mmCIF file of C-alpha atoms in Angstrom:
data_model
loop_
_atom_site.group_PDB
_atom_site.id
_atom_site.type_symbol
_atom_site.label_atom_id
_atom_site.label_comp_id
_atom_site.label_asym_id
_atom_site.label_seq_id
_atom_site.Cartn_x
_atom_site.Cartn_y
_atom_site.Cartn_z
ATOM 1 C CA MET N 12 6.911 12.975 14.451
ATOM 2 C CA TYR N 13 5.900 11.244 11.284
ATOM 3 C CA ALA N 14 2.253 10.582 12.309
ATOM 4 C CA LEU N 15 1.682 14.113 13.091
ATOM 5 C CA GLU N 16 2.839 15.120 9.576
ATOM 6 C CA GLN N 17 0.736 12.471 8.014
ATOM 7 C CA ILE N 18 -2.513 13.589 9.700
ATOM 8 C CA LYS N 19 -1.893 17.243 8.824
ATOM 9 C CA GLU N 20 -1.299 16.174 5.187
ATOM 10 C CA TYR N 21 -4.497 14.300 4.985
ATOM 11 C CA LEU N 22 -6.416 17.396 6.461
ATOM 12 C CA LYS N 23 -4.931 19.872 4.036
ATOM 13 C CA PRO N 24 -7.806 19.689 1.627
ATOM 14 C CA ALA N 25 -10.121 20.763 4.467
ATOM 15 C CA GLY N 26 -8.189 24.072 4.796
ATOM 16 C CA TRP N 27 -5.832 25.749 7.193
ATOM 17 C CA MET N 28 -8.589 26.849 9.532
ATOM 18 C CA ILE N 29 -9.653 23.173 10.360
ATOM 19 C CA ALA N 30 -5.979 22.339 11.071
ATOM 20 C CA THR N 31 -5.741 25.198 13.279
ATOM 21 C CA ASN N 32 -8.883 24.555 15.193
ATOM 22 C CA LEU N 33 -8.040 20.978 15.745
ATOM 23 C CA LYS N 34 -4.349 21.602 16.520
ATOM 24 C CA LYS N 35 -4.439 20.210 20.002
ATOM 25 C CA GLU N 36 -6.498 17.057 18.999
ATOM 26 C CA ILE N 37 -3.968 16.441 16.156
ATOM 27 C CA LYS N 38 -1.082 16.399 18.533
ATOM 28 C CA LEU N 39 -2.973 14.337 20.885
ATOM 29 C CA VAL N 40 -4.002 11.700 18.508
ATOM 30 C CA ALA N 41 -0.701 11.544 16.733
ATOM 31 C CA GLU N 42 1.110 10.822 19.972
ATOM 32 C CA GLN N 43 -1.034 7.735 20.362
ATOM 33 C CA VAL N 44 -0.236 6.183 17.008
ATOM 34 C CA MET N 45 1.883 3.082 17.726
ATOM 35 C CA ASP N 46 5.070 2.110 15.833
ATOM 36 C CA ASP N 47 3.515 -0.629 13.935
ATOM 37 C CA GLU N 48 0.483 1.373 12.675
ATOM 38 C CA ILE N 49 0.081 3.183 9.436
ATOM 39 C CA VAL N 50 -1.956 6.471 9.209
ATOM 40 C CA GLU N 51 -4.423 5.859 6.342
ATOM 41 C CA GLY N 52 -6.813 8.773 6.618
ATOM 42 C CA ALA N 53 -7.947 11.756 8.586
ATOM 43 C CA ALA N 54 -11.248 13.748 8.472
ATOM 44 C CA VAL N 55 -13.574 15.962 10.361
ATOM 45 C CA PHE N 56 -16.220 14.461 12.566
ATOM 46 C CA THR N 57 -19.185 16.361 14.080
ATOM 47 C CA ARG N 58 -21.287 16.258 17.290
ATOM 48 C CA GLY N 59 -24.687 17.562 18.179
ATOM 49 C CA LEU N 60 -27.949 18.112 16.240
ATOM 50 C CA THR N 61 -26.568 21.319 14.435
ATOM 51 C CA GLY N 62 -23.212 19.602 13.580
ATOM 52 C CA PHE N 63 -21.324 22.769 14.554
ATOM 53 C CA LYS N 64 -19.036 20.827 17.074
ATOM 54 C CA GLN N 65 -16.175 19.457 15.090
ATOM 55 C CA TYR N 66 -13.508 17.136 16.110
ATOM 56 C CA LEU N 67 -10.829 14.894 14.640
ATOM 57 C CA GLY N 68 -11.078 11.349 13.247
ATOM 58 C CA VAL N 69 -8.059 9.322 12.143
ATOM 59 C CA ILE N 70 -8.100 5.740 10.614
ATOM 60 C CA THR N 71 -4.899 3.546 10.888
ATOM 61 C CA SER N 72 -4.010 0.219 9.672
ATOM 62 C CA LYS N 73 -5.515 -1.097 13.112
ATOM 63 C CA ARG N 74 -7.887 1.333 14.742
ATOM 64 C CA ILE N 75 -10.064 4.331 14.534
ATOM 65 C CA LEU N 76 -8.588 7.111 16.556
ATOM 66 C CA THR N 77 -10.577 10.133 17.964
ATOM 67 C CA THR N 78 -11.474 12.085 21.081
ATOM 68 C CA ASP N 79 -14.461 12.101 23.306
ATOM 69 C CA LYS N 80 -16.566 15.147 24.235
ATOM 70 C CA GLN N 81 -14.063 16.094 26.968
ATOM 71 C CA LYS N 82 -11.362 15.823 24.315
ATOM 72 C CA ASN N 83 -9.695 12.640 25.767
ATOM 73 C CA PHE N 84 -8.204 10.198 23.464
ATOM 74 C CA ILE N 85 -10.238 7.061 22.444
ATOM 75 C CA ALA N 86 -9.679 4.368 20.074
ATOM 76 C CA PHE N 87 -11.550 1.530 18.395
ATOM 77 C CA ASP N 88 -9.849 -1.611 17.218
ATOM 78 C CA LEU N 89 -11.059 -2.550 13.774
ATOM 79 C CA ASP N 90 -11.193 -6.200 14.670
ATOM 80 C CA GLY N 91 -13.719 -5.306 17.626
ATOM 81 C CA ILE N 92 -16.182 -3.409 15.335
ATOM 82 C CA ASN N 93 -19.592 -5.176 14.632
ATOM 83 C CA LYS N 94 -23.016 -4.354 13.200
ATOM 84 C CA PHE N 95 -21.612 -1.606 11.116
ATOM 85 C CA THR N 96 -24.254 0.516 9.398
ATOM 86 C CA ILE N 97 -24.222 3.901 7.379
ATOM 87 C CA ASN N 98 -26.977 6.423 6.981
ATOM 88 C CA LYS N 99 -26.358 9.167 4.576
ATOM 89 C CA LYS N 100 -27.667 12.596 5.873
ATOM 90 C CA LEU N 101 -27.692 16.038 4.336
ATOM 91 C CA THR N 102 -24.219 17.007 5.046
ATOM 92 C CA THR N 103 -22.715 13.962 6.879
ATOM 93 C CA PHE N 104 -22.434 10.316 6.884
ATOM 94 C CA GLU N 105 -23.842 8.713 10.109
ATOM 95 C CA VAL N 106 -21.868 5.720 11.057
ATOM 96 C CA ASN N 107 -23.094 3.343 13.765
ATOM 97 C CA PHE N 108 -21.529 0.115 15.146
ATOM 98 C CA ASP N 109 -21.185 -2.113 18.207
ATOM 99 C CA TYR N 110 -17.920 -1.943 20.110
ATOM 100 C CA LYS N 111 -17.526 -4.080 23.250
ATOM 101 C CA ASP N 112 -21.115 -3.964 24.386
ATOM 102 C CA GLU N 113 -21.386 -0.234 23.459
ATOM 103 C CA VAL N 114 -23.355 1.298 20.515
ATOM 104 C CA VAL N 115 -21.110 3.978 18.845
ATOM 105 C CA GLN N 116 -22.220 6.689 16.489
ATOM 106 C CA ILE N 117 -19.883 9.042 14.566
ATOM 107 C CA ASN N 118 -20.863 11.603 11.995
ATOM 108 C CA ILE N 119 -18.198 12.135 9.178
ATOM 109 C CA ILE N 120 -18.484 15.335 7.164
ATOM 110 C CA ASP N 121 -19.526 14.664 3.542
ATOM 111 C CA ASP N 122 -16.386 16.174 1.762
ATOM 112 C CA ASP N 123 -13.610 14.758 -0.138
ATOM 113 C CA ILE N 124 -11.550 13.736 2.803
ATOM 114 C CA GLY N 125 -14.484 12.384 4.634
ATOM 115 C CA LYS N 126 -15.465 10.200 1.829
ATOM 116 C CA MET N 127 -11.979 8.881 1.406
ATOM 117 C CA LEU N 128 -11.743 8.015 5.144
ATOM 118 C CA LEU N 129 -15.147 6.251 4.959
ATOM 119 C CA ASP N 130 -14.323 4.302 1.859
ATOM 120 C CA ASN N 131 -11.053 3.299 3.510
ATOM 121 C CA LEU N 132 -12.920 2.206 6.646
ATOM 122 C CA LYS N 133 -15.345 0.118 4.799
ATOM 123 C CA GLU N 134 -12.610 -1.465 2.662
ATOM 124 C CA LYS N 135 -10.697 -2.395 5.781
ATOM 125 C CA LEU N 136 -13.758 -3.916 7.408
ATOM 126 C CA GLY N 137 -14.568 -5.793 4.284
ATOM 127 C CA ILE N 138 -17.853 -4.023 4.029
ATOM 128 C CA PHE N 139 -19.483 -2.843 0.798
ATOM 129 C CA PRO N 140 -22.998 -1.377 1.363
ATOM 130 C CA THR N 141 -25.728 -1.963 -1.174
ATOM 131 C CA GLU N 142 -27.555 0.930 -2.630
ATOM 132 C CA SER N 143 -30.402 2.333 -0.376
ATOM 133 C CA ASN N 144 -32.273 5.594 0.339
ATOM 134 C CA ASP N 145 -30.891 8.237 2.547
ATOM 135 C CA THR N 146 -32.627 7.098 5.738
ATOM 136 C CA GLU N 147 -32.231 3.332 5.605
ATOM 137 C CA ALA N 148 -29.364 1.511 7.160
ATOM 138 C CA ARG N 149 -27.512 -0.175 4.386
ATOM 139 C CA GLN N 150 -27.000 -3.903 4.149
ATOM 140 C CA ILE N 151 -23.493 -5.127 4.683
ATOM 141 C CA VAL N 152 -21.539 -8.064 2.972
ATOM 142 C CA ARG N 153 -18.263 -9.357 4.377
ATOM 143 C CA VAL N 154 -15.628 -9.910 1.805
ATOM 144 C CA MET N 155 -11.863 -10.274 1.534
ATOM 145 C CA LYS N 156 -9.997 -8.054 4.091
ATOM 146 C CA ALA N 157 -7.648 -5.638 2.520
ATOM 147 C CA ILE N 158 -3.864 -5.991 3.023
ATOM 148 C CA LYS N 159 -2.085 -2.619 3.356
ATOM 149 C CA MET N 160 1.480 -1.654 4.024
ATOM 150 C CA ASN N 161 4.062 1.088 3.590
ATOM 151 C CA ILE N 162 6.790 0.201 1.253
ATOM 152 C CA ASP N 163 10.351 1.540 1.112
ATOM 153 C CA ILE N 164 11.386 1.349 -2.530
ATOM 154 C CA LEU N 165 15.067 1.034 -3.174
ATOM 155 C CA ASN N 166 14.905 0.852 -6.931
ATOM 156 C CA GLY N 167 12.129 1.343 -9.489
ATOM 157 C CA LYS N 168 10.472 4.752 -8.263
ATOM 158 C CA GLU N 169 11.005 6.178 -11.706
ATOM 159 C CA GLN N 170 8.629 3.688 -13.216
ATOM 160 C CA LEU N 171 5.557 4.912 -11.211
ATOM 161 C CA LYS N 172 3.294 7.652 -12.631
ATOM 162 C CA GLN N 173 3.639 9.859 -9.615
ATOM 163 C CA ASN N 174 6.652 11.377 -7.811
ATOM 164 C CA GLY N 175 6.803 11.567 -4.127
ATOM 165 C CA SER N 176 8.361 10.325 -0.904
ATOM 166 C CA SER N 177 5.693 7.962 0.768
ATOM 167 C CA TYR N 178 4.611 4.820 -1.009
ATOM 168 C CA LYS N 179 1.822 2.374 0.012
ATOM 169 C CA LEU N 180 0.836 -1.107 -1.250
ATOM 170 C CA ALA N 181 -2.626 -2.349 -0.937
ATOM 171 C CA GLN N 182 -4.301 -5.534 -2.059
ATOM 172 C CA THR N 183 -8.107 -5.618 -2.056
ATOM 173 C CA LYS N 184 -8.802 -8.051 -4.919
ATOM 174 C CA PRO N 185 -6.745 -11.376 -5.440
ATOM 175 C CA GLY N 186 -4.085 -11.211 -8.140
ATOM 176 C CA THR N 187 -3.681 -7.282 -8.113
ATOM 177 C CA VAL N 188 -2.201 -4.739 -6.065
ATOM 178 C CA ASP N 189 -2.569 -0.877 -5.881
ATOM 179 C CA ILE N 190 0.641 1.269 -5.464
ATOM 180 C CA SER N 191 -0.139 4.921 -4.247
ATOM 181 C CA VAL N 192 2.428 7.598 -3.932
ATOM 182 C CA ASP N 193 1.864 10.248 -1.244
ATOM 183 C CA TYR N 194 -1.774 11.011 -1.176
ATOM 184 C CA HIS N 195 -2.462 10.423 -4.986
ATOM 185 C CA GLU N 196 -4.886 7.813 -6.149
ATOM 186 C CA GLY N 197 -3.219 4.442 -6.416
ATOM 187 C CA GLU N 198 -2.467 2.715 -9.747
ATOM 188 C CA THR N 199 -3.536 -0.993 -10.121
ATOM 189 C CA PHE N 200 -1.001 -3.657 -11.195
ATOM 190 C CA LYS N 201 -1.235 -7.389 -11.796
ATOM 191 C CA LEU N 202 1.006 -9.075 -9.096
ATOM 192 C CA VAL N 203 2.896 -11.593 -11.111
ATOM 193 C CA LYS N 204 5.052 -12.817 -8.204
ATOM 194 C CA TRP N 205 7.048 -11.433 -5.235
ATOM 195 C CA GLU N 206 10.484 -12.895 -4.102
ATOM 196 C CA ARG N 207 12.393 -12.331 -0.885
ATOM 197 C CA VAL N 208 15.935 -11.498 -1.636
ATOM 198 C CA GLU N 209 18.546 -13.499 0.484
ATOM 199 C CA ASN N 210 21.336 -12.930 -1.982
ATOM 200 C CA VAL N 211 21.748 -9.542 -3.709
ATOM 201 C CA GLN N 212 23.529 -10.922 -6.685
ATOM 202 C CA LYS N 213 20.796 -13.503 -7.267
ATOM 203 C CA SER N 214 18.013 -10.858 -6.956
ATOM 204 C CA ALA N 215 19.941 -8.481 -9.347
ATOM 205 C CA SER N 216 20.144 -11.394 -11.900
ATOM 206 C CA SER N 217 16.533 -12.143 -11.640
ATOM 207 C CA ILE N 218 15.470 -8.551 -12.225
ATOM 208 C CA VAL N 219 17.750 -8.125 -15.238
ATOM 209 C CA GLY N 220 16.418 -11.442 -16.469
ATOM 210 C CA TRP N 221 13.072 -9.594 -16.576
ATOM 211 C CA THR N 222 14.714 -6.570 -18.292
ATOM 212 C CA VAL N 223 15.692 -8.983 -21.154
ATOM 213 C CA ILE N 224 12.100 -9.852 -21.835
ATOM 214 C CA GLY N 225 10.957 -6.227 -21.902
ATOM 215 C CA SER N 226 11.136 -4.334 -18.583
ATOM 216 C CA LYS N 227 12.950 -1.039 -18.502
ATOM 217 C CA PHE N 228 14.721 -1.030 -15.240
ATOM 218 C CA GLY N 229 18.308 0.020 -15.456
ATOM 219 C CA ASN N 230 21.510 -2.081 -15.181
ATOM 220 C CA ALA N 231 22.334 -4.759 -12.917
ATOM 221 C CA GLY N 232 25.306 -2.921 -11.211
ATOM 222 C CA ALA N 233 22.989 -0.082 -10.233
ATOM 223 C CA ILE N 234 20.369 -2.444 -8.706
ATOM 224 C CA ALA N 235 22.955 -4.401 -6.722
ATOM 225 C CA GLY N 236 24.527 -1.165 -5.455
ATOM 226 C CA ALA N 237 21.153 0.121 -4.362
ATOM 227 C CA MET N 238 20.598 -2.916 -2.496
ATOM 228 C CA GLY N 239 23.951 -3.205 -0.933
ATOM 229 C CA ALA N 240 23.812 0.369 0.322
ATOM 230 C CA ASN N 241 20.476 0.114 1.891
ATOM 231 C CA ILE N 242 20.076 -3.357 3.284
ATOM 232 C CA GLY N 243 20.836 -3.571 7.073
ATOM 233 C CA LYS N 244 21.388 -6.437 9.596
ATOM 234 C CA ASP N 245 17.582 -6.473 10.659
ATOM 235 C CA LYS N 246 16.290 -5.756 7.214
ATOM 236 C CA SER N 247 15.627 -8.055 4.147
ATOM 237 C CA VAL N 248 14.932 -7.034 0.529
ATOM 238 C CA ALA N 249 12.041 -8.209 -1.748
ATOM 239 C CA THR N 250 11.291 -7.724 -5.295
ATOM 240 C CA LEU N 251 7.666 -7.300 -6.495
ATOM 241 C CA PHE N 252 7.234 -8.314 -10.108
ATOM 242 C CA LEU N 253 4.186 -6.197 -11.317
ATOM 243 C CA LYS N 254 2.480 -5.672 -14.671
ATOM 244 C CA ARG N 255 0.345 -2.962 -16.160
ATOM 245 C CA GLU N 256 -2.729 -3.562 -18.116
ATOM 246 C CA ASN N 257 -0.846 -2.697 -21.354
ATOM 247 C CA GLY N 258 1.817 -5.483 -20.485
ATOM 248 C CA GLU N 259 4.487 -3.227 -19.304
ATOM 249 C CA LYS N 260 6.581 -4.823 -16.732
ATOM 250 C CA VAL N 261 7.434 -3.000 -13.551
ATOM 251 C CA PRO N 262 9.704 -4.610 -11.056
ATOM 252 C CA LEU N 263 10.148 -2.828 -7.629
ATOM 253 C CA VAL N 264 12.863 -3.534 -5.080
ATOM 254 C CA ILE N 265 11.638 -2.903 -1.704
ATOM 255 C CA LYS N 266 13.304 -2.963 1.810
ATOM 256 C CA CYS N 267 11.341 -4.895 4.441
ATOM 257 C CA ASP N 268 11.500 -6.117 7.971
ATOM 258 C CA LYS N 269 9.854 -9.167 9.532
ATOM 259 C CA LYS N 270 6.441 -7.600 9.758
ATOM 260 C CA ASP N 271 6.471 -6.422 6.224
ATOM 261 C CA LEU N 272 7.451 -9.879 5.085
ATOM 262 C CA GLU N 273 4.619 -11.398 7.030
ATOM 263 C CA LYS N 274 2.098 -9.124 5.139
ATOM 264 C CA LEU N 275 3.913 -9.966 1.768
ATOM 265 C CA SER N 276 3.234 -13.595 2.495
ATOM 266 C CA LEU N 277 -0.558 -12.826 2.554
ATOM 267 C CA LEU N 278 -0.523 -11.438 -0.822
ATOM 268 C CA ILE N 279 -2.428 -13.446 -3.554
ATOM 269 C CA VAL N 280 -0.580 -13.481 -6.790
ATOM 270 C CA ALA N 281 -2.353 -13.743 -10.152
ATOM 271 C CA GLU N 282 -3.494 -17.251 -11.142
ATOM 272 C CA GLU N 283 -2.005 -16.835 -14.601
ATOM 273 C CA GLU N 284 1.674 -17.851 -14.490
ATOM 274 C CA GLU N 285 4.198 -15.539 -16.163
ATOM 275 C CA THR N 286 5.450 -17.031 -19.376
ATOM 276 C CA THR N 287 7.939 -15.899 -21.761
ATOM 277 C CA GLN N 288 7.268 -16.184 -25.543
ATOM 278 C CA ALA N 289 10.101 -18.142 -27.458
ATOM 279 C CA ALA N 290 11.833 -15.893 -29.881
ATOM 280 C CA PRO N 291 11.318 -16.892 -33.504
ATOM 281 C CA PRO N 292 14.317 -18.754 -35.044
ATOM 282 C CA SER N 293 16.874 -16.299 -36.410
ATOM 283 C CA THR N 294 17.406 -16.550 -40.187
ATOM 284 C CA THR N 295 21.053 -15.433 -39.705
ATOM 285 C CA SER N 296 22.225 -16.952 -36.625
ATOM 286 C CA SER N 297 21.139 -19.418 -33.960
ATOM 287 C CA ILE N 298 23.515 -18.063 -31.327
ATOM 288 C CA PRO N 299 21.602 -16.111 -28.569
ATOM 289 C CA THR N 300 23.994 -13.159 -28.919
ATOM 290 C CA ASP N 301 21.899 -10.503 -26.851
ATOM 291 C CA GLU N 302 21.682 -12.919 -23.881
ATOM 292 C CA LEU N 303 25.399 -13.795 -23.973
ATOM 293 C CA ILE N 304 26.254 -9.962 -23.893
ATOM 294 C CA LYS N 305 24.020 -9.321 -20.885
ATOM 295 C CA LEU N 306 25.475 -12.345 -19.032
ATOM 296 C CA LYS N 307 28.930 -11.063 -19.691
ATOM 297 C CA GLU N 308 27.987 -7.560 -18.519
ATOM 298 C CA LEU N 309 26.651 -9.229 -15.316
ATOM 299 C CA MET N 310 29.892 -11.100 -14.780
ATOM 300 C CA ASP N 311 32.024 -8.017 -15.468
ATOM 301 C CA ALA N 312 29.831 -6.111 -12.941
ATOM 302 C CA GLY N 313 30.592 -8.740 -10.270
ATOM 303 C CA ILE N 314 27.037 -9.976 -10.199
ATOM 304 C CA LEU N 315 27.709 -13.371 -11.601
ATOM 305 C CA THR N 316 30.771 -15.571 -11.059
ATOM 306 C CA GLN N 317 32.727 -17.072 -13.749
ATOM 307 C CA GLU N 318 31.274 -20.508 -12.829
ATOM 308 C CA GLU N 319 27.764 -19.047 -13.103
ATOM 309 C CA PHE N 320 28.603 -17.313 -16.467
ATOM 310 C CA ASP N 321 29.973 -20.571 -17.971
ATOM 311 C CA ALA N 322 26.866 -22.669 -16.708
ATOM 312 C CA LYS N 323 24.394 -20.235 -18.114
ATOM 313 C CA LYS N 324 26.380 -19.834 -21.317
ATOM 314 C CA LYS N 325 26.307 -23.666 -21.845
ATOM 315 C CA GLN N 326 22.625 -23.745 -21.131
ATOM 316 C CA LEU N 327 21.919 -21.046 -23.821
ATOM 317 C CA LEU N 328 24.140 -22.736 -26.439
ATOM 318 C CA GLY N 329 22.639 -26.103 -25.641
ATOM 319 C CA ILE N 330 26.028 -27.606 -24.948
#
């Protein structure tokens, strides 16, 4: 069960004893994670004045999942949470909110995974508390709601700084996205554009076109091969055109279904349009040799047809 493994992975920093003590709750909560939900954090909650009674808290892309005092499963839809406040206590964060005419209080242990879950929760609710003392409820301000999704990368993994098997995309600010690998901190990229791929050859040409202006991404044949091998009847493919702060271009080819495409459509690209600087005129030749060679490679690899090659060649030569 994928959700079970995700929850256990998030709880690892808390130690094996926590995972052992909460074994039944982990299994119970994992079984309730829906197919269209993404597990985005897990932490230890506490009950009682002494805080010795510990239980499980999980946040997904849609809900807070936990158990009641009788260890029965309960869930809170994020869209139904109102009047959210946080009080910092000595060893916990006291979180209060209204949910369906009920006042709910949860106490999250103040450790690394607790802080991560709380930050994720605030981000998903679009809530950023102002500074206050430990006993005052913090003021909240509604901002842009984050867009988060798991992504299945078909090509381009080697360009990311971390290695792993699970990839997530998040947008909390217009024009940028964060890509995280497994449970490492995400890297921020400028989102130049994204394109849905209806035609494998066309997409490969587009990516290689980006390679011409500086991106290290491999050859067109390998890209087309990766797409052809992975795309299914009910799947589509999209290309994310990303850019690091140092200007390095990072195109990622991802597999996506209908729900993924809906989330991609909500992403806000950078206002600044991607432009390509014109190359200075050559002192020895005006013929764009490099571009013609790459076009020939595309045609030889079966990415471009003879007609497409001839048309592009005429365009480059100004015929």
